[in-house]
Coordinates of C-alpha atoms in Angstrom, one line a residue:
M1 CA 148.8 213.8 117.9
K2 CA 148.0 217.4 118.6
K3 CA 144.0 218.6 117.9
L4 CA 143.4 215.8 116.5
F5 CA 140.7 214.2 119.1
A6 CA 137.7 216.3 117.3
M7 CA 138.1 213.7 114.3
L8 CA 137.2 210.6 116.2
L9 CA 134.3 212.9 118.6
A10 CA 132.3 213.2 115.1
M11 CA 132.7 209.5 114.1
A12 CA 129.6 207.9 114.4
M13 CA 129.0 204.2 115.0
V14 CA 126.6 202.4 112.9
F15 CA 126.6 198.7 112.9
S16 CA 125.6 198.0 108.9
L17 CA 128.8 196.2 106.9
A18 CA 129.9 198.0 104.0
A19 CA 129.1 196.8 100.5
C20 CA 132.4 195.2 99.2
S21 CA 134.5 195.6 96.5
N22 CA 137.4 194.3 94.6
N23 CA 139.7 197.3 95.7
A24 CA 141.5 196.8 98.9
G25 CA 141.5 199.9 100.6
T26 CA 138.9 201.9 98.5
P27 CA 136.5 203.6 100.3
V28 CA 132.7 203.1 99.8
N29 CA 131.2 206.3 98.0
G30 CA 135.1 207.5 98.6
N31 CA 134.3 208.5 101.8
T32 CA 137.7 208.4 103.6
N33 CA 136.9 210.1 106.7
D34 CA 133.9 208.1 107.6
P35 CA 134.9 204.5 108.5
N36 CA 131.6 203.4 108.6
Q37 CA 132.1 204.0 104.6
I38 CA 135.0 201.4 104.5
E39 CA 134.8 198.0 103.6
D40 CA 135.4 195.5 106.4
N41 CA 135.8 192.6 103.6
P42 CA 137.5 193.8 101.1
T43 CA 140.0 191.6 98.5
S44 CA 143.8 192.0 97.6
S45 CA 144.5 191.2 94.0
D46 CA 147.6 189.6 94.9
G47 CA 145.9 187.6 98.1
K48 CA 148.2 189.4 99.8
Y49 CA 147.3 191.7 103.1
E50 CA 150.3 194.5 104.8
I51 CA 148.1 195.7 107.8
A52 CA 146.4 193.0 109.9
M53 CA 144.7 193.2 113.0
I54 CA 144.3 190.9 116.1
T55 CA 140.7 191.5 117.0
D56 CA 140.8 191.1 120.7
V57 CA 137.7 189.2 123.2
G58 CA 134.3 190.1 121.8
D59 CA 133.2 190.9 119.0
L60 CA 134.8 192.8 115.5
K61 CA 131.8 195.6 115.6
D62 CA 131.4 195.6 119.1
G63 CA 130.8 199.0 119.2
S64 CA 133.4 199.8 121.8
F65 CA 137.3 198.8 122.1
N66 CA 137.7 196.3 118.3
E67 CA 135.5 198.4 116.4
G68 CA 137.5 201.8 117.5
T69 CA 140.8 199.8 116.9
W70 CA 139.5 198.9 113.3
N71 CA 138.1 201.8 112.6
G72 CA 141.8 203.5 112.8
V73 CA 142.9 200.5 110.6
K74 CA 140.3 201.3 108.2
L75 CA 141.1 204.8 108.1
Y76 CA 145.2 204.7 107.9
A77 CA 144.5 201.9 105.0
A78 CA 142.0 203.8 102.8
S79 CA 143.6 207.1 103.1
N80 CA 147.2 205.3 102.1
S81 CA 146.0 202.5 99.6
K82 CA 146.8 199.7 101.4
T83 CA 145.6 196.5 101.4
Y84 CA 144.5 195.0 105.5
K85 CA 142.4 192.8 106.7
Y86 CA 140.8 191.5 110.4
Y87 CA 142.1 188.0 112.0
K88 CA 139.7 186.7 114.7
P89 CA 141.5 184.0 116.6
A90 CA 139.5 180.5 117.3
N91 CA 137.3 179.7 120.3
G92 CA 136.2 183.4 120.8
N93 CA 135.8 184.4 124.2
E94 CA 137.8 181.6 125.4
A95 CA 140.6 182.4 123.1
T96 CA 144.2 180.6 124.5
D97 CA 147.5 182.6 123.6
D98 CA 147.9 179.3 121.0
D99 CA 144.9 180.6 119.7
R100 CA 146.2 184.0 119.3
Y101 CA 149.9 183.0 118.2
N102 CA 147.8 181.0 115.2
A103 CA 146.1 184.2 113.7
Y104 CA 149.3 186.1 114.6
I105 CA 151.1 183.7 111.8
A106 CA 147.6 183.7 109.6
A107 CA 148.1 187.2 109.2
I108 CA 152.0 187.3 108.2
D109 CA 151.6 184.1 105.8
G110 CA 149.1 186.2 104.6
G111 CA 151.5 189.4 103.7
A112 CA 151.4 191.9 106.9
K113 CA 154.1 194.0 107.3
V114 CA 152.7 195.4 110.5
I115 CA 149.8 193.9 112.3
V116 CA 148.1 195.9 115.6
A117 CA 146.6 194.0 118.0
P118 CA 144.0 195.3 120.8
G119 CA 143.9 193.9 124.2
F120 CA 146.1 193.5 127.5
L121 CA 145.3 189.6 126.6
Q122 CA 147.8 190.0 123.6
E123 CA 151.5 190.2 125.0
G124 CA 152.1 186.2 125.2
A125 CA 151.3 185.3 121.6
M126 CA 152.9 188.4 120.4
R127 CA 155.7 188.1 122.3
K128 CA 156.3 184.5 120.5
A129 CA 155.5 186.3 116.6
A130 CA 157.2 189.0 117.5
I131 CA 160.8 187.1 118.6
E132 CA 159.8 184.6 115.9
H133 CA 159.6 187.1 113.0
P134 CA 161.9 189.9 113.8
E135 CA 160.5 191.7 110.6
V136 CA 157.0 192.4 111.5
N137 CA 156.0 195.3 113.3
F138 CA 153.8 195.1 116.3
V139 CA 151.1 197.7 117.1
F140 CA 150.4 196.8 120.7
I141 CA 147.6 198.7 121.7
D142 CA 146.4 198.7 125.3
G143 CA 150.1 197.3 125.9
G144 CA 153.6 198.6 127.0
A145 CA 156.9 197.4 125.2
I146 CA 157.3 193.7 125.4
Q147 CA 160.7 192.1 126.6
E148 CA 162.0 188.1 125.2
K149 CA 161.6 187.4 128.7
A150 CA 157.9 187.3 130.2
T151 CA 157.7 188.7 133.5
E152 CA 157.8 186.2 136.7
Y153 CA 157.2 186.6 140.0
G154 CA 158.3 185.4 142.9
A155 CA 156.1 183.5 146.0
D156 CA 155.8 187.2 148.0
G157 CA 153.6 187.8 144.3
A158 CA 156.1 190.8 143.6
P159 CA 158.2 190.6 140.3
L160 CA 161.8 189.0 139.6
P161 CA 164.4 190.9 138.2
N162 CA 164.0 191.0 134.2
D163 CA 166.9 191.7 132.0
S164 CA 166.2 190.4 128.9
P165 CA 166.1 192.8 126.0
V166 CA 163.0 194.7 125.0
L167 CA 161.6 193.7 121.5
T168 CA 162.0 196.4 119.8
N169 CA 159.3 195.5 116.4
V170 CA 156.8 196.1 118.9
A171 CA 155.1 199.3 119.9
G172 CA 152.9 199.6 123.1
I173 CA 150.5 201.8 123.0
L174 CA 148.9 202.9 126.2
F175 CA 146.1 205.6 127.6
Q176 CA 145.3 207.2 130.5
E177 CA 142.2 206.0 131.1
E178 CA 141.2 207.3 134.3
Q179 CA 141.7 210.7 133.3
C180 CA 138.3 210.3 131.3
G181 CA 137.0 207.9 134.2
Y182 CA 137.3 211.0 135.8
L183 CA 136.1 213.5 133.6
A184 CA 132.7 210.9 133.3
G185 CA 132.4 210.6 137.1
Y186 CA 132.4 213.9 137.1
A187 CA 129.8 215.2 134.3
V188 CA 127.8 213.1 135.8
V189 CA 127.5 214.1 139.2
K190 CA 127.4 217.9 138.3
E191 CA 124.5 216.5 136.5
G192 CA 122.8 215.5 139.3
F193 CA 123.6 212.0 139.4
T194 CA 123.7 210.7 142.7
K195 CA 122.8 206.6 142.6
L196 CA 126.2 205.3 140.3
G197 CA 127.1 201.9 139.5
F198 CA 130.2 200.5 137.4
S199 CA 130.0 197.0 135.8
G200 CA 133.7 196.0 134.7
G201 CA 134.9 193.4 132.3
G202 CA 137.6 191.2 133.0
G203 CA 137.4 190.3 136.3
G204 CA 139.1 193.3 137.8
T205 CA 142.3 191.8 135.9
N206 CA 142.6 194.6 133.0
P207 CA 144.4 197.3 134.1
A208 CA 142.6 199.6 131.4
C209 CA 139.3 198.8 133.2
C210 CA 140.8 199.2 136.2
R211 CA 142.2 202.5 135.7
Y212 CA 138.1 204.0 134.2
G213 CA 136.9 202.6 137.1
Y214 CA 139.5 204.3 139.6
G215 CA 139.4 207.5 137.5
Y216 CA 135.6 207.5 137.5
V217 CA 135.0 207.4 141.3
Q218 CA 137.4 210.0 142.1
G219 CA 135.9 212.2 139.6
A220 CA 132.3 211.2 141.3
N221 CA 133.9 212.2 144.2
A222 CA 136.0 215.5 143.4
A223 CA 132.1 216.9 142.1
A224 CA 130.3 215.9 144.8
A225 CA 132.9 217.5 147.5
E226 CA 132.3 221.0 145.5
M227 CA 128.6 220.7 145.4
N228 CA 128.5 219.6 148.8
V229 CA 126.0 216.6 148.0
N230 CA 126.9 212.8 149.0
V231 CA 126.8 210.4 146.4
D232 CA 126.6 206.5 146.8
M233 CA 128.5 204.1 144.0
R234 CA 127.8 200.5 143.2
Y235 CA 131.6 198.5 142.4
S236 CA 131.1 195.1 140.2
W237 CA 133.4 192.9 138.4
Q238 CA 130.7 190.3 138.0
Y239 CA 129.9 188.3 135.0
G240 CA 132.3 190.6 133.0
S241 CA 135.2 188.2 132.6
S242 CA 134.3 187.8 129.0
Y243 CA 133.7 191.1 128.2
S244 CA 130.0 189.3 127.1
A245 CA 126.6 190.5 127.4
S246 CA 124.9 188.1 129.2
P247 CA 121.5 187.4 131.1
E248 CA 123.5 187.0 134.6
L249 CA 124.8 190.5 134.0
Q250 CA 121.2 192.0 132.4
S251 CA 119.9 190.4 136.0
M252 CA 122.3 192.2 138.3
V253 CA 122.0 195.4 137.1
Q254 CA 118.6 195.3 136.4
G255 CA 118.6 194.8 140.4
W256 CA 120.4 198.2 140.6
Y257 CA 118.2 199.9 138.6
S258 CA 115.3 198.7 140.7
N259 CA 117.2 199.6 144.1
G260 CA 117.5 203.3 143.4
T261 CA 121.2 203.2 140.8
E262 CA 120.2 206.0 138.3
I263 CA 123.3 205.8 135.9
V264 CA 126.2 202.7 135.1
F265 CA 129.1 203.0 133.9
A266 CA 129.2 200.2 131.5
C267 CA 132.7 199.2 131.3
G268 CA 133.5 196.1 129.0
G269 CA 133.1 195.5 125.3
N270 CA 129.5 193.9 124.5
M271 CA 128.6 194.2 128.3
F272 CA 127.4 197.3 127.2
Q273 CA 124.4 195.2 125.5
S274 CA 123.2 193.8 129.2
I275 CA 123.6 197.2 130.8
T276 CA 121.6 198.8 128.1
A277 CA 118.9 196.4 128.0
A278 CA 118.7 196.8 132.0
A279 CA 118.3 200.5 131.8
S280 CA 115.8 200.2 128.7
A281 CA 113.5 198.7 131.1
N282 CA 113.9 200.6 134.0
E283 CA 114.3 203.9 132.7
G284 CA 117.9 204.0 133.8
S285 CA 120.8 206.0 131.7
V286 CA 124.2 204.7 130.6
I287 CA 127.8 205.7 130.5
G288 CA 129.3 204.6 127.4
V289 CA 133.3 203.7 126.9
D290 CA 136.3 203.7 125.0
V291 CA 134.1 205.0 121.7
D292 CA 131.0 207.2 121.5
Q293 CA 128.7 205.0 122.1
S294 CA 125.2 207.1 122.1
A295 CA 124.3 206.1 118.7
Q296 CA 123.7 202.7 120.1
S297 CA 121.3 203.5 123.0
D298 CA 119.1 206.2 123.5
T299 CA 119.9 205.3 127.6
V300 CA 123.3 206.5 126.8
V301 CA 124.5 210.1 128.7
T302 CA 128.3 210.1 127.6
S303 CA 131.0 208.1 127.2
A304 CA 134.4 208.1 128.5
M305 CA 136.9 207.9 125.6
K306 CA 140.1 207.1 124.1
D307 CA 141.1 208.2 120.6
L308 CA 141.4 204.7 119.6
A309 CA 141.7 205.1 115.8
Q310 CA 143.7 208.3 115.4
S311 CA 146.6 206.4 117.7
V312 CA 146.0 203.9 115.0
N313 CA 146.7 206.4 112.8
F314 CA 149.8 207.2 114.7
A315 CA 151.7 204.2 115.0
L316 CA 151.2 203.1 111.2
D317 CA 152.7 206.2 109.9
K318 CA 155.6 205.6 111.8
H319 CA 156.0 201.9 109.9
F320 CA 155.3 203.2 106.4
S321 CA 157.0 206.8 106.9
D322 CA 159.9 204.8 108.3
K323 CA 160.2 205.8 111.4
W324 CA 159.5 203.3 113.7
A325 CA 162.0 203.6 115.5
D326 CA 160.6 206.6 117.0
I327 CA 158.2 204.1 119.0
G328 CA 159.9 200.8 118.4
G329 CA 160.7 198.8 121.9
Q330 CA 158.9 201.7 124.2
S331 CA 155.4 202.9 125.4
T332 CA 154.1 205.0 124.6
S333 CA 151.2 206.2 127.1
L334 CA 148.2 209.0 125.7
G335 CA 145.8 211.3 127.6
A336 CA 144.6 214.5 127.8
K337 CA 147.8 216.5 126.8
D338 CA 147.9 214.7 123.8
D339 CA 144.0 215.2 122.8
S340 CA 143.6 211.4 123.1
V341 CA 141.4 211.0 126.2
G342 CA 137.5 212.7 126.9
L343 CA 133.7 213.3 126.7
P344 CA 132.1 213.8 123.3
T345 CA 130.3 217.3 124.3
A346 CA 128.8 216.9 120.3
S347 CA 126.5 214.4 121.8
W348 CA 125.9 214.4 125.1
S349 CA 122.1 214.3 126.9
M350 CA 123.2 216.6 129.4
K351 CA 121.6 219.5 130.6
N352 CA 123.3 220.9 133.9
Y353 CA 126.4 220.8 133.4
T354 CA 127.9 222.5 130.7
V355 CA 130.6 222.1 127.9
E356 CA 132.7 225.3 129.1
E357 CA 132.6 223.4 132.6
Y358 CA 133.5 220.2 130.5
E359 CA 136.2 222.2 129.4
K360 CA 137.9 224.0 132.4
L361 CA 137.8 221.1 133.8
L362 CA 139.9 218.9 130.7
A363 CA 142.3 222.0 131.3
G364 CA 143.6 221.2 134.8
I365 CA 144.0 218.2 133.8
K366 CA 146.1 219.0 130.7
D367 CA 148.4 220.9 132.7
G368 CA 148.6 219.0 136.2
S369 CA 146.2 221.3 138.4
V370 CA 144.0 218.7 138.4
A371 CA 146.2 215.7 139.5
V372 CA 144.0 211.9 138.5
D373 CA 145.8 209.5 140.3
A374 CA 146.4 206.0 138.6
D375 CA 147.1 203.6 140.4
F376 CA 144.5 201.5 140.6
A377 CA 145.6 199.7 144.1
N378 CA 144.1 203.2 145.8
L379 CA 140.6 202.1 145.0
E380 CA 139.5 200.8 148.4
Q381 CA 140.6 203.9 150.2
S382 CA 137.9 206.1 151.9
Y383 CA 136.4 208.7 150.0
S384 CA 135.2 212.4 151.5
N385 CA 131.8 212.4 149.5
L386 CA 131.1 209.0 148.5
T387 CA 130.7 205.8 149.4
L388 CA 131.7 202.9 147.3
T389 CA 130.1 199.4 147.7
I390 CA 132.3 196.8 146.2
E391 CA 129.9 194.1 145.2

């Protein structure tokens, strides 16, 4: 996966649907490098689709987590002449494990031999489907290896021993989001922002969002300490449980901007729309998440990115090259050392923080000389140069 992160950085996010053709996996205009030129709803001559994706909460074209994963599916399928289809669980953001399980079964009945599923909420439904269908491989994006028996917890909240077998037809793909969150926090403080905000999805239960946020705090504090300045950060999970845009979220963030907040890290799918709307109304700035979101709003200064598309390519190639044993039953964690997290230097709008400074910091994270703590349970600590207000 080395040196492939630049490929994702070059992919601009566009929102119009590509025209359909009759050949599944065939790109529009012959372009297999731009996911936006590859159709979303292809047809298959036999009605079967060998690669399936089960969407996370939110829309397929969310300009973030779902879309970044889907782009990876399309790019791989178009480059390798594979058929593909996405399935959205019933009941949208209120989908249950049963809804997700039914989507898995629909995909398998539709011919899927490998299923890509983004989002930690997929685990329960994926476990059931994987046990029932050992002939199908499952790529769990933002999730780890899955055991046959779900983890149970004691009265004290500690996990009980679980010696059940690991499901070898599930490959967990995790990211070190704390690293790209750190890069983003460090960058914007170096740029000159001192009044920061973080608005996260999942209500504080999504480990990926929690890692993003905690890394952001650490990076901001580190930059402030180097500059001998103090920064403030408002930090909230309110109105983010469904990852959806909402008037309530927009009103809350608009209040932040009105009271001096200069930039907000929008960490949660379609929440981005409410946050950029609030920023636009108040001449505020935004940090995007998961993919380069600069094309979606001129309020975006930079984005904390993870290479979703390339991670999907990596896992699908293992399936189709008969090397699944390399990743099946395991948790693969991707970070700076894998060129799988970072900021989009080609599109950011920063003027004071240089690419050279960024590359030096990134190299430090890669070689371990810059340490970023991943344990977000440590969020509520004292920081030398940052005042954190959790709302």
